Coordinates of C-alpha atoms in Angstrom, one line a residue:
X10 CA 101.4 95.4 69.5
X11 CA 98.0 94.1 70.6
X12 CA 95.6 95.7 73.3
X13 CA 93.4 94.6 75.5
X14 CA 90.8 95.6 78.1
X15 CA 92.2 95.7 81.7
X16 CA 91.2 92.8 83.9
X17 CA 90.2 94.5 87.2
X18 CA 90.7 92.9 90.6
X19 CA 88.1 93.4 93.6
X20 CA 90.8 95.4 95.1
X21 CA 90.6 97.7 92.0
X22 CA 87.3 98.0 91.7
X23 CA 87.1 99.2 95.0
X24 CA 89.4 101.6 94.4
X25 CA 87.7 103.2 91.1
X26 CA 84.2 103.9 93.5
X27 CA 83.8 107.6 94.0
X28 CA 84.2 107.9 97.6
X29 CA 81.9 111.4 97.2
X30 CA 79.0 109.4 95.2
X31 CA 78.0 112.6 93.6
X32 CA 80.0 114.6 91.0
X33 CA 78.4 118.1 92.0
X34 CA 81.1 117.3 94.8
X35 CA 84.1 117.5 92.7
X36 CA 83.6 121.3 92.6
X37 CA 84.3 121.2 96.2
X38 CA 87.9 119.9 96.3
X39 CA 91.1 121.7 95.4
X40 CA 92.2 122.5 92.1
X41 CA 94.5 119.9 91.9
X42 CA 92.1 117.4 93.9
X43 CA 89.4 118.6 91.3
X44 CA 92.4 117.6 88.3
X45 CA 92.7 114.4 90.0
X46 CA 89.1 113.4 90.1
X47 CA 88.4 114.4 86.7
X48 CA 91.4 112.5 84.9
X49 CA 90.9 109.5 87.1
X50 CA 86.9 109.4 86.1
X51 CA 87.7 110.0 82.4
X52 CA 91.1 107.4 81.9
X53 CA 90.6 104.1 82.2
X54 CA 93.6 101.5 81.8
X55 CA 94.1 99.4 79.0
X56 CA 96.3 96.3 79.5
X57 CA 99.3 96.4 76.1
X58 CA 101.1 94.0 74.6
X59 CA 104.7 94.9 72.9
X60 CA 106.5 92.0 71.1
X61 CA 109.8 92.6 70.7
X62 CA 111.5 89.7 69.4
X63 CA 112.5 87.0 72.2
X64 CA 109.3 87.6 74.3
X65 CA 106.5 89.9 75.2
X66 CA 106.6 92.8 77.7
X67 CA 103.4 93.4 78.9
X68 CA 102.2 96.5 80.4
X69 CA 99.3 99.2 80.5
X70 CA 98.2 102.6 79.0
X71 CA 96.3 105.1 79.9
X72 CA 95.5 108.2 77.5
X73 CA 95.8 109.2 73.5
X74 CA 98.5 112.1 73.5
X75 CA 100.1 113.9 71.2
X76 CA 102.6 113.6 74.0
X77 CA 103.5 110.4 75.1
X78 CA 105.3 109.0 78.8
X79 CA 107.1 106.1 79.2
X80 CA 107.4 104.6 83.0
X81 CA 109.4 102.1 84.4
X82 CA 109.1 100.7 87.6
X83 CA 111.7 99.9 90.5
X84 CA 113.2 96.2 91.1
X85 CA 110.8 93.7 92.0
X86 CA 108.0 96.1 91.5
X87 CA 105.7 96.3 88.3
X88 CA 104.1 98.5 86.4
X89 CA 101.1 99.2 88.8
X90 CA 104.0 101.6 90.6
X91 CA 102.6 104.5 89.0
X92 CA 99.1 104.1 90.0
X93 CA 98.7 106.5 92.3
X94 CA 100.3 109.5 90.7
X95 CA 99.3 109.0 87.2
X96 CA 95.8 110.9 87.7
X97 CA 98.0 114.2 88.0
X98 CA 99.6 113.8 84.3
X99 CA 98.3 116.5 82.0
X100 CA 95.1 114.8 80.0
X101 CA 97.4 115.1 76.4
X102 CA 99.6 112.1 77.7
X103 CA 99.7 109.2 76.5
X104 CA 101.2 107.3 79.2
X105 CA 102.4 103.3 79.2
X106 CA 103.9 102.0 82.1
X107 CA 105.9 98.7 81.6
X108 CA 106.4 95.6 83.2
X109 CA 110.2 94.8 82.4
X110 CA 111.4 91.8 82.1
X111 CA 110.8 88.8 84.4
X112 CA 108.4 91.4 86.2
X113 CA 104.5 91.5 86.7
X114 CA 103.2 90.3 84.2
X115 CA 105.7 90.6 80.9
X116 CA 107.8 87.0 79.7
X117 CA 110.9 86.1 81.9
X118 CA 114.2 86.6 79.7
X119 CA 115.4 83.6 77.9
X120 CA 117.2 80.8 79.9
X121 CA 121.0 81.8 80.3
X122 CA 120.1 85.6 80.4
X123 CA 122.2 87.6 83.2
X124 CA 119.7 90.3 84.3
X125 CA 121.1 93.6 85.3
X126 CA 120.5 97.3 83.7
X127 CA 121.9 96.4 80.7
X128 CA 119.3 93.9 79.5
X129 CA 116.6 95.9 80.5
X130 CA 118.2 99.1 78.8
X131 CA 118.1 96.7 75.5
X132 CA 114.5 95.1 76.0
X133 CA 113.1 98.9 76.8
X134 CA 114.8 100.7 73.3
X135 CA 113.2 97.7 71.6
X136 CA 109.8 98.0 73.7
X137 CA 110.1 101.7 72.2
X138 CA 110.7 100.9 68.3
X139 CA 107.8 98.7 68.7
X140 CA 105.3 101.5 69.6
X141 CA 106.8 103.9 67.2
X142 CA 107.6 106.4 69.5
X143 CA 110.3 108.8 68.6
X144 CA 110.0 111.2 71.4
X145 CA 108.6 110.6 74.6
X146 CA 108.9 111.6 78.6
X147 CA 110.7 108.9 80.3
X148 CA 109.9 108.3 84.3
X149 CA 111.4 105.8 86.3
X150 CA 111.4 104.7 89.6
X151 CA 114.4 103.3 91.4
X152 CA 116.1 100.8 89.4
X153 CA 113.6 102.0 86.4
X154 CA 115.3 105.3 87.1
X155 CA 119.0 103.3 87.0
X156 CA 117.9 102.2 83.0
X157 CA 116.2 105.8 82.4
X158 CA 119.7 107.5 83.1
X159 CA 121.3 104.9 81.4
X160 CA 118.7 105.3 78.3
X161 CA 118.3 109.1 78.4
X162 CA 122.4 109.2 77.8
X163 CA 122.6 106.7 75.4
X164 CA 119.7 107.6 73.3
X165 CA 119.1 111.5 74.1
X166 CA 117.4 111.8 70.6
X167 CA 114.2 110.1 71.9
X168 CA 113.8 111.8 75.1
X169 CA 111.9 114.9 75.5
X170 CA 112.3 115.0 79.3
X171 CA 113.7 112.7 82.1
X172 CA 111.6 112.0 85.7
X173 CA 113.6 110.1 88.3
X174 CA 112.3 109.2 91.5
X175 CA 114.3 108.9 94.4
X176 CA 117.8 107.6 92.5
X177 CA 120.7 109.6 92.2
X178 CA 123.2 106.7 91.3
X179 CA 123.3 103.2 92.9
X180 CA 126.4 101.9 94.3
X181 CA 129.2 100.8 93.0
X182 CA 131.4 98.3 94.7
X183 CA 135.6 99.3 94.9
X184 CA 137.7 97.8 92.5
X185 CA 139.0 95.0 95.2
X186 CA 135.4 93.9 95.8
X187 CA 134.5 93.2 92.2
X188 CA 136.0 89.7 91.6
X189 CA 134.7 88.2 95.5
X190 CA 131.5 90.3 94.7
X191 CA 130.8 88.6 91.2
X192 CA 131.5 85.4 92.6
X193 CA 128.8 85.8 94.9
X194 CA 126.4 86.9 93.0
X195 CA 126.7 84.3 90.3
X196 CA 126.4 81.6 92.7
X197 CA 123.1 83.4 94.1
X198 CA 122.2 83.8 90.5
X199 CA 122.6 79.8 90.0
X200 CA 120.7 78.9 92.8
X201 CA 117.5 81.1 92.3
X202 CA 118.0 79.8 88.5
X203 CA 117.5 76.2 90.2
X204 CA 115.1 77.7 92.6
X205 CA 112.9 78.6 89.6
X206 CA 112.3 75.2 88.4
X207 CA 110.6 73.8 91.3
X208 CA 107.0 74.5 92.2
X209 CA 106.5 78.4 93.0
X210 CA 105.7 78.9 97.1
X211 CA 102.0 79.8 98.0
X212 CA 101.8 82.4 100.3
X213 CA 98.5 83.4 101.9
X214 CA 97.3 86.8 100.8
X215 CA 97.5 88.9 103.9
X216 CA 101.1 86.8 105.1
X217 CA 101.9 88.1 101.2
X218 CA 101.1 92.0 101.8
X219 CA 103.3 92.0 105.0
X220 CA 105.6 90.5 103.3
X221 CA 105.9 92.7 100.7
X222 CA 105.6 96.1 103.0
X223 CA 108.7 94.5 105.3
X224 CA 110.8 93.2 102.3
X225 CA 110.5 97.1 100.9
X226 CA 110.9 98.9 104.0
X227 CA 109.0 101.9 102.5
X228 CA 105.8 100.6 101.3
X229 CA 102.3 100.7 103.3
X230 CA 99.4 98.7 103.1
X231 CA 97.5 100.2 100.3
X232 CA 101.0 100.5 98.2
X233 CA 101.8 97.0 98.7
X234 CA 98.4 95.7 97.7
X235 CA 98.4 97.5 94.2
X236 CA 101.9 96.5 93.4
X237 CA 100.3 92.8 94.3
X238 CA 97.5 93.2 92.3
X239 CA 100.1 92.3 89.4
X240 CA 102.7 91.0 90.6
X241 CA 100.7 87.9 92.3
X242 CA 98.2 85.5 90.4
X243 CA 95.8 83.0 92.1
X244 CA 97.3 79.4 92.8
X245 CA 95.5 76.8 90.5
X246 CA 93.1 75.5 93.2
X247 CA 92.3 79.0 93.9
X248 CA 94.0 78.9 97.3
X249 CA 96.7 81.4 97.9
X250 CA 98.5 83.4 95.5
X251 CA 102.2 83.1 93.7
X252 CA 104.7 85.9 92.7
X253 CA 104.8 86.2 88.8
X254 CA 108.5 87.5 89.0
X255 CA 111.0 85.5 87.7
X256 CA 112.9 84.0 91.0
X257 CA 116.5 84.8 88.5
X258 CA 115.2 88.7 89.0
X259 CA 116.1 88.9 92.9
X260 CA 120.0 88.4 91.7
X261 CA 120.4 92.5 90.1
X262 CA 123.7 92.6 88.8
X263 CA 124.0 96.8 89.5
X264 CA 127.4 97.4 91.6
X265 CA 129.3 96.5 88.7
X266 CA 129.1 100.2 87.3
X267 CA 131.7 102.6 88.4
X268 CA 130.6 106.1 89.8
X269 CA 133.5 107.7 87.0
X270 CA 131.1 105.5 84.5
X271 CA 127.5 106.6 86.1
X272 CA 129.2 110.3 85.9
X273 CA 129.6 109.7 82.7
X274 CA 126.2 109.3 81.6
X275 CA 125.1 111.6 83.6
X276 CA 127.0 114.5 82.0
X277 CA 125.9 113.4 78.8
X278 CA 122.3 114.0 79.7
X279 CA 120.9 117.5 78.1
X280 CA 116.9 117.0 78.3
X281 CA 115.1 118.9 81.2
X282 CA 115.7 116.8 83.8
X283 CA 112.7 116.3 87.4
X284 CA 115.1 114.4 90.5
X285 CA 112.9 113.8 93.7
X286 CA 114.8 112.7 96.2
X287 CA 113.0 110.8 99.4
X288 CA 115.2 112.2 102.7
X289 CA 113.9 109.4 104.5
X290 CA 115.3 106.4 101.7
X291 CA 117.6 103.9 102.3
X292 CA 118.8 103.7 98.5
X293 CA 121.8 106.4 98.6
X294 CA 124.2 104.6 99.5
X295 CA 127.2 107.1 98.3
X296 CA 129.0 109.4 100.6
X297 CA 127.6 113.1 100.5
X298 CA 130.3 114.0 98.4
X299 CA 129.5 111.4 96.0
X300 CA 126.3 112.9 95.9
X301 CA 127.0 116.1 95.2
X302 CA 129.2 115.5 92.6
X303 CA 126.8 113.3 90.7
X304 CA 124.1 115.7 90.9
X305 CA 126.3 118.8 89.2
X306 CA 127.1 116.2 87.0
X307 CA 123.1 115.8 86.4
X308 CA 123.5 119.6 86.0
X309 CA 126.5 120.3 83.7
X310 CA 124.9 120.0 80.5
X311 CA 121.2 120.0 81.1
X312 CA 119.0 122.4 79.7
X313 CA 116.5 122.8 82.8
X314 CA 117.4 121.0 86.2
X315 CA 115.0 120.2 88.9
X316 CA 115.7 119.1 92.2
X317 CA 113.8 118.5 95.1
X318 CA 113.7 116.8 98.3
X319 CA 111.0 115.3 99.8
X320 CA 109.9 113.7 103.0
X321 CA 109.3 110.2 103.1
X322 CA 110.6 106.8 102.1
X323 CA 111.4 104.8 98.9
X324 CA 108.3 104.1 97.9
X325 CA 107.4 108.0 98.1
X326 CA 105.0 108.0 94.9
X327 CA 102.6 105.2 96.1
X328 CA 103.1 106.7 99.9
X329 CA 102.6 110.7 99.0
X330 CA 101.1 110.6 95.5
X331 CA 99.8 114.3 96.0
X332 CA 103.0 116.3 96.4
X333 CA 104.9 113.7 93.9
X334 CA 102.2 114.3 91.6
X335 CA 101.9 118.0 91.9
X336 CA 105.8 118.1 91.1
X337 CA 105.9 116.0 88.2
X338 CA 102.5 118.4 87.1
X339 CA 104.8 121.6 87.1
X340 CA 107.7 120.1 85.6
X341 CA 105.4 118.7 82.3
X342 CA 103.6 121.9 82.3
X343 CA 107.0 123.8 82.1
X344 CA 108.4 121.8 80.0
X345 CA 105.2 121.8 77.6
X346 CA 105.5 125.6 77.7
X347 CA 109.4 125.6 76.7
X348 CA 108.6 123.7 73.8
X349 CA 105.8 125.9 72.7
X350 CA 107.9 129.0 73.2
X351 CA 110.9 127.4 71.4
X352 CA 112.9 128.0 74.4
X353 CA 114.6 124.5 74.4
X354 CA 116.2 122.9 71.6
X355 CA 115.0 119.2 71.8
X356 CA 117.4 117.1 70.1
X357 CA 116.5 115.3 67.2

């Protein structure tokens, strides 16, 4: 694995000035306010490099542990998600968030490659092997959160602890749609696979961010401009920028999962477990029974359970970082604190 320093964009620079000018000030904010400031003024990201075999994921880290995080953004998004409420992570993380596969700024998968949660469950074990990690915190964000449960159940002997934000289950189409819903997707998986072979569309920058806030439905201004800060690179004549994504991504091959199967691995999750759910999302698409049933599943077998709901959209951790932040806080404090106390057996 190689590192790098982080290439900052004027919109990140920006962002790193101290709005205060003075640090006498910081003594002036809230204790958590005051934990913010101080992490954010003493971490600086460093863009990562993890080969693991057919191509590079890229990503960046933030940190130097003994604990380590691993976070893994939603579909379409990139591994600036976490932006915003990584500040709040206790200062003996860590903390790498990825870029998965045909996302931001890590390699597309191989010509031929179908992408759906099963590839990027098998490029992210490999990611891990690479840095050596044997356990870790695992957060994930939407369809990151789809491969973490997916991950935390099939390999429960790395994972300390499991974060998922605002994902319960995704849907699952009835057995009569599968074959008429495969076909479909195929055929849009063909086209964008044409698609991708032609020159990439220019989009003016400001056309780009409302694009990217109406495509999303939950993100603002600011949260669409960091996601775009890598997931968008200049055109070649400097006019305009293009999406880095691979055009293949847009097809996400994630019905095709039964809820009896996402039950599955949910019961077999054990680790302390964080669920935020966003009461104003439009990604729960089960009935409230459905719901219920997957979250006791969540519960059956897990050795410390959180849930909470919270108000806001998708996109909650880039729209209210503080009270996302503040929760995920607790929960790695508590967790910290059972391990100390031996109060958890971690497996493995």
């Amino acid at each position: 694995m190689s590192v790098s320093p982080v290439h900052m964009s004027e919109i990140e620079n920006e962002q790193s000035q101290d709005p205060q000018g003075e640090e006498s000030k910081i003594d002036l904010l809230s204790p958590t306010k005051r934990h913010q400031r101080i992490v954010e003024d003493a971490w600086e990201w460093e863009e990562i490099e993890i080969d693991i075999g057919w191509g590079t994921l890229r990503g960046k880290a933030r940190g130097s542990g003994p604990r380590y995080l691993l976070g893994l953004h939603g579909w379409l998004d990139n591994a600036n998600t976490f932006d915003l409420i990584a500040p709040f992570f206790p200062k003996d993380m860590r903390i790498v968030s990825l870029d998965l596969p045909g996302h931001g700024r890590s390699d597309h998968f191989p010509p031929g490659f179908i992408y759906d949660p099963r590839g990027y469950l098998g490029a992210v074990k490999k990611a891990v092997i690479s840095l050596g990690w044997n356990h870790f915190t695992l957060l994930g964000h939407s369809m990151g959160a789809v491969v973490g449960i997916m991950y935390t159940s099939v390999f429960p002997e790395d994972i300390e602890a499991f974060i998922c934000l605002d994902m319960i289950k995704p849907w699952s189409y009835p057995p009569e749609k599968l074959a008429s819903r495969y076909k479909k997707s195929f055929l849009q998986y063909f086209d964008n696979e044409k698609n991708a072979t032609q020159p990439a569309l220019v989009y003016d920058e400001e056309e780009l961010v409302r694009k990217t806030m109406e495509g999303s439905k939950s993100l603002d201004d600011r949260g669409a401009r960091i996601l775009l800060q890598r997931g968008a690179r200049r055109a070649e004549n400097g006019k305009g920028l293009i999406l880095t994504r691979d055009l293949r991504a847009k097809v996400y091959f994630v019905g095709f999962i039964s809820s009896e199967m996402w039950m599955g691995f949910a019961k077999s999750i054990t680790c302390p477990l964080l669920l935020i759910k966003a009461t104003e999302s439009d990604y729960h698409h089960d009935s409230p029974e459905l719901i219920k049933a997957m979250l006791s599943a969540f519960k059956q077998d897990c050795k410390y359970f959180c849930f909470h709901e919270m108000p806001g959209k998708h996109h909650i951790h880039l729209t209210h970082p503080t009270p996302v932040g503040e929760l995920i806080l607790d929960f790695l404090d508590e967790c910290k604190s059972f391990r100390q106390s031996g109060a958890i057996d971690y497996v493995g």
